Coordinates of C-alpha atoms in Angstrom, one line a residue:
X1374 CA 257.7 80.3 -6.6
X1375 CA 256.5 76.7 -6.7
X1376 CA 259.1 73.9 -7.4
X1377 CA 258.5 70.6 -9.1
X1378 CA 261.6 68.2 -9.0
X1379 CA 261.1 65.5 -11.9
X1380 CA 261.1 63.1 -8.9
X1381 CA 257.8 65.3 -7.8
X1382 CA 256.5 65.0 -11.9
X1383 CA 256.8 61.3 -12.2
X1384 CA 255.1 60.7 -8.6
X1385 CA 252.0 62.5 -10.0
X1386 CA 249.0 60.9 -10.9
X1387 CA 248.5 60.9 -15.0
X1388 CA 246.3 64.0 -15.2
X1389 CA 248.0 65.7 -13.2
X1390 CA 251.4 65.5 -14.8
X1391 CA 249.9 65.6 -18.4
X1392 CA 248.2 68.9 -17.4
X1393 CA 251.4 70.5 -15.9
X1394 CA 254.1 69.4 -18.5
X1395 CA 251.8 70.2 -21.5
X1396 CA 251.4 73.4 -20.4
X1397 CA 254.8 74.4 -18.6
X1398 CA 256.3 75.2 -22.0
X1399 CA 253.8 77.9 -23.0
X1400 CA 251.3 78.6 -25.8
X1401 CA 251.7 76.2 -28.9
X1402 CA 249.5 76.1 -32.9
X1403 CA 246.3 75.2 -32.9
X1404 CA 245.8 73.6 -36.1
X1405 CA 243.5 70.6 -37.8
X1406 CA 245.4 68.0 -39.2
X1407 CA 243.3 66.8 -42.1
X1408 CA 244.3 63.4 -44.1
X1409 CA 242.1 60.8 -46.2
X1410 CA 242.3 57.2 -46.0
X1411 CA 242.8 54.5 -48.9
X1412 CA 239.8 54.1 -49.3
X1413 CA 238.2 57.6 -48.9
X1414 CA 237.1 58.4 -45.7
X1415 CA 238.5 61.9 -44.1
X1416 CA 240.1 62.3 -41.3
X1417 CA 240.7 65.5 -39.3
X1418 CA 242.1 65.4 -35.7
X1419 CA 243.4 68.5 -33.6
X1420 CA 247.2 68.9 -33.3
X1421 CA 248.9 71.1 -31.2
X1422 CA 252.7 70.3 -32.4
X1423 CA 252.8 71.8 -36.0
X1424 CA 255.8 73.8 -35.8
X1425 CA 258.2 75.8 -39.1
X1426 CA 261.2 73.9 -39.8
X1427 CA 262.5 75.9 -42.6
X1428 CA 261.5 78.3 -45.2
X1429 CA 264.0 77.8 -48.3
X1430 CA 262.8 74.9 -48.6
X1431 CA 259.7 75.5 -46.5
X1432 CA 259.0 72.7 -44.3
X1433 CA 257.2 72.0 -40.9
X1434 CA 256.3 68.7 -38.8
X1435 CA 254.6 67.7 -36.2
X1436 CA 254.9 64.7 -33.6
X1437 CA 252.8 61.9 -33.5
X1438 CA 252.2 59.5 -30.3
X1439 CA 253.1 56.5 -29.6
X1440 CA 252.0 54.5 -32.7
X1441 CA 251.5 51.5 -30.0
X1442 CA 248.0 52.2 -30.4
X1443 CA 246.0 53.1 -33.6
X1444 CA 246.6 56.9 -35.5
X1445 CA 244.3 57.1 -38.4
X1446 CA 246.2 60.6 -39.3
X1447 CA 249.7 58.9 -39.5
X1448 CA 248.4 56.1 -40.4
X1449 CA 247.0 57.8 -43.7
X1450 CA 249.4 60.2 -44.3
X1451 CA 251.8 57.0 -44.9
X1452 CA 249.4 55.6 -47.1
X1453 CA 248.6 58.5 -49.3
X1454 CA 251.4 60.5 -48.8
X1455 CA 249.7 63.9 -48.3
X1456 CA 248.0 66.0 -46.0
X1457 CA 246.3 69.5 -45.0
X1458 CA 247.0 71.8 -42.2
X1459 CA 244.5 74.3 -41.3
X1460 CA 244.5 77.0 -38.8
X1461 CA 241.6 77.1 -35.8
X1462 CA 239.6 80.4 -35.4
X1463 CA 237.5 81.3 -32.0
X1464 CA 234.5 80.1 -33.4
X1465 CA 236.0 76.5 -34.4
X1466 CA 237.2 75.9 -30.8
X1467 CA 234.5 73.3 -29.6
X1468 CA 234.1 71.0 -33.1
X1469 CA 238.2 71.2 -32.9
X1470 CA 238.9 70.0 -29.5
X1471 CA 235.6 67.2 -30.4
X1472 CA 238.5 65.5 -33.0
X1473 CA 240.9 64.1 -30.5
X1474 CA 237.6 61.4 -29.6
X1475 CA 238.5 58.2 -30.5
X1476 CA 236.3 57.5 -33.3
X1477 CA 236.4 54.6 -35.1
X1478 CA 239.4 54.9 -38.4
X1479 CA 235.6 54.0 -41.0
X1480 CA 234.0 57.3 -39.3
X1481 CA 234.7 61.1 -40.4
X1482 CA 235.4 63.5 -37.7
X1483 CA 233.4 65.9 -40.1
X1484 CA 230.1 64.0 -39.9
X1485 CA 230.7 64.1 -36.1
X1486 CA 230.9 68.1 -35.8
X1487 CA 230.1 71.1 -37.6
X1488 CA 233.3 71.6 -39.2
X1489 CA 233.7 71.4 -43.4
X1490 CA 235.2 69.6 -45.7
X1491 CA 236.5 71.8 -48.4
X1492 CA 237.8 71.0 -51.9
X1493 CA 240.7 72.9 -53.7
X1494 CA 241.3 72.5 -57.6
X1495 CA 243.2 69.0 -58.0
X1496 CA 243.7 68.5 -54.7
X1497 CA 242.0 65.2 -53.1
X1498 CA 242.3 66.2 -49.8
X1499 CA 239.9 68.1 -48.0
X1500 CA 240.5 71.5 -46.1
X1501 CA 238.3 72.8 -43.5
X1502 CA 236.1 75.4 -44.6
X1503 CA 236.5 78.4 -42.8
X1504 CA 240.1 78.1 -41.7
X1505 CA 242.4 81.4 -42.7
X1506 CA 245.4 79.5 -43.5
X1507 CA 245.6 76.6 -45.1
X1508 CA 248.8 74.4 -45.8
X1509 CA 248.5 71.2 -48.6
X1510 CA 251.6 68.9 -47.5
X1511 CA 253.3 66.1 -48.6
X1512 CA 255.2 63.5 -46.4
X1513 CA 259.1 64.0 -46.6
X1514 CA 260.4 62.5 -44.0
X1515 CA 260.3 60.9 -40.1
X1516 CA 262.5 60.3 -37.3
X1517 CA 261.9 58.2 -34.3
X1518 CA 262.4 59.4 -30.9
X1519 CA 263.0 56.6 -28.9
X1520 CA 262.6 58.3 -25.6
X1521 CA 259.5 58.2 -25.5
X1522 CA 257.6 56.3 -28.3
X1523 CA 256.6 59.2 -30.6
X1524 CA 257.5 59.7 -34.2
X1525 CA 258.4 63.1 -35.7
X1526 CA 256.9 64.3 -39.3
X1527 CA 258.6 65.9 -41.3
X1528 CA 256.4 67.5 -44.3
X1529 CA 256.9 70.2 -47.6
X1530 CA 254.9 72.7 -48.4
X1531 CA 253.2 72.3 -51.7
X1532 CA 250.7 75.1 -51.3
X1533 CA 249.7 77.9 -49.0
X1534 CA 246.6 79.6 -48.9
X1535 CA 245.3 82.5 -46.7
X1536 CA 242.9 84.9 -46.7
X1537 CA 244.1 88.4 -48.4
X1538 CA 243.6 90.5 -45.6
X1539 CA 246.2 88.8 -43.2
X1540 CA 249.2 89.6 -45.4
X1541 CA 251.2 92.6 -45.0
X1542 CA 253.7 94.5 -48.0
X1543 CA 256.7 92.5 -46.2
X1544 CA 254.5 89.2 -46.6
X1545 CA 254.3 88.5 -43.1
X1546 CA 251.0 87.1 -41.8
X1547 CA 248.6 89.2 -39.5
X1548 CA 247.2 85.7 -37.3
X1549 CA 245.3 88.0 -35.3
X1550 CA 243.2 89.7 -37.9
X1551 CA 241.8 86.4 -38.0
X1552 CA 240.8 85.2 -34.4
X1553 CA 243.5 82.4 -35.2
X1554 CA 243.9 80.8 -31.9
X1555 CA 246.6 78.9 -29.4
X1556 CA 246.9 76.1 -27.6
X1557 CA 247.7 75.9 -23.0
X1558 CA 248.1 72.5 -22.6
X1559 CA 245.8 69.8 -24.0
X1560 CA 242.4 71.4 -23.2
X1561 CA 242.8 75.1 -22.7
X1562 CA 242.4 77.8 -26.1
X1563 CA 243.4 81.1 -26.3
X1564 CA 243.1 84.1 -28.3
X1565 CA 246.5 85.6 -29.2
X1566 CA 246.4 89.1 -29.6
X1567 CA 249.1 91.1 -31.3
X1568 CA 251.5 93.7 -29.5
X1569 CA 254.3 94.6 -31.6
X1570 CA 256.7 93.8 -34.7
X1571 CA 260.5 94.8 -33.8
X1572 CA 263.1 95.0 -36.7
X1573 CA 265.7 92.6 -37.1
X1574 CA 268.1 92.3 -33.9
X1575 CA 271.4 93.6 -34.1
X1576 CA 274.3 93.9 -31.6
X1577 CA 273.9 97.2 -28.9
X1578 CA 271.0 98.7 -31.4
X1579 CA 267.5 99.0 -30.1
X1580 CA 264.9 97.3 -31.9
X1581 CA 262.4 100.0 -33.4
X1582 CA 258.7 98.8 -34.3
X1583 CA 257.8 98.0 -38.0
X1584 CA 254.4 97.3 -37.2
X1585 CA 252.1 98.6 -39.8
X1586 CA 249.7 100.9 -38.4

């Protein structure tokens, strides 16, 4: 196999070691991030760090870069104090990676692609038409992480929606029944297909499939 010391990593240029280390740890979410500003303009960037923190009570985050430079998203989500995560399907991959442009904070990623805006009951901020699952989060908390520069989010969730089809009897999600896709690295998308459910993990048993046929 081929080896990279972290002597060999930091010698690299910039792409080249942004490419490699994004993508060393495998496939992360693939979701829009979408926020609204003071005064009213949307905001939806491409994030590829939401991850679960907890279900009871159910949380997730993501991490933010450096703040040494402007980030409408963070930047609005401490502001208003809520935001939306929404999944990315096959045919969203090109308007989704088009949000990580540096547009200006007065200009709408959504009148710079095809993707949505979309409107829930009482909820002022926008969703993105078209996504499967759809979280509506409020700011909880943030921690810095002073080894490199970046801030992580730490958010509730105050609603979940999802199209009916994906959810099994056990309430498990079905991502794949919805093209949902993954992130390699910064720039590379992938369609996740599903091989197996296995039953909880206990000691010298083998797991038996509980996927539903």
């Amino acid at each position: 196999m081929k080896n990279f010391t972290k002597e060999d990593i930091n010698e690299m240029d910039k792409i080249r070691r942004l490419n490699l280390v994004n993508s060393c740890t495998g496939y992360k979410s693939a979701n829009l991030i979408v926020t609204k500003s003071i005064s009213g303009v949307s905001n939806v960037a491409v994030f590829s760090s939401v991850t679960h923190i907890g279900s009871n009570p159910p949380m997730i985050s993501f991490i933010t870069r450096p703040l040494s430079v402007r980030r409408d998203t963070y930047t609005n989500i401490k502001e208003v104090g809520y935001f939306t995560v929404n999944h990315i399907t096959e045919n969203m991959i090109a308007a989704a990676h088009h949000t990580s442009a540096n547009y200006d904070e007065t200009i709408s990623e959504f009148d710079k692609t095809d993707l949505v805006e979309e409107y829930k009951d009482d909820i002022l901020i926008p969703f993105v038409t078209g996504s499967p699952v759809q979280l509506y989060c409020k700011y909880l908390n943030e921690y810095y992480i002073k080894e490199n520069d970046t801030v992580h989010v730490i958010a509730s969730i105050e609603n979940l929606f999802f199209n009916e089809e994906l959810l099994h009897k056990d309430y498990w999600l079905q991502l794949d029944k919805a093209n949902v896709i993954a992130i390699n690295g910064l720039d590379g998308y992938a369609l996740p297909k599903l091989m197996d459910r296995l039953e909880y993990a206990r000691p010298d048993v083998e797991g038996k499939s509980i996927l539903e046929k």
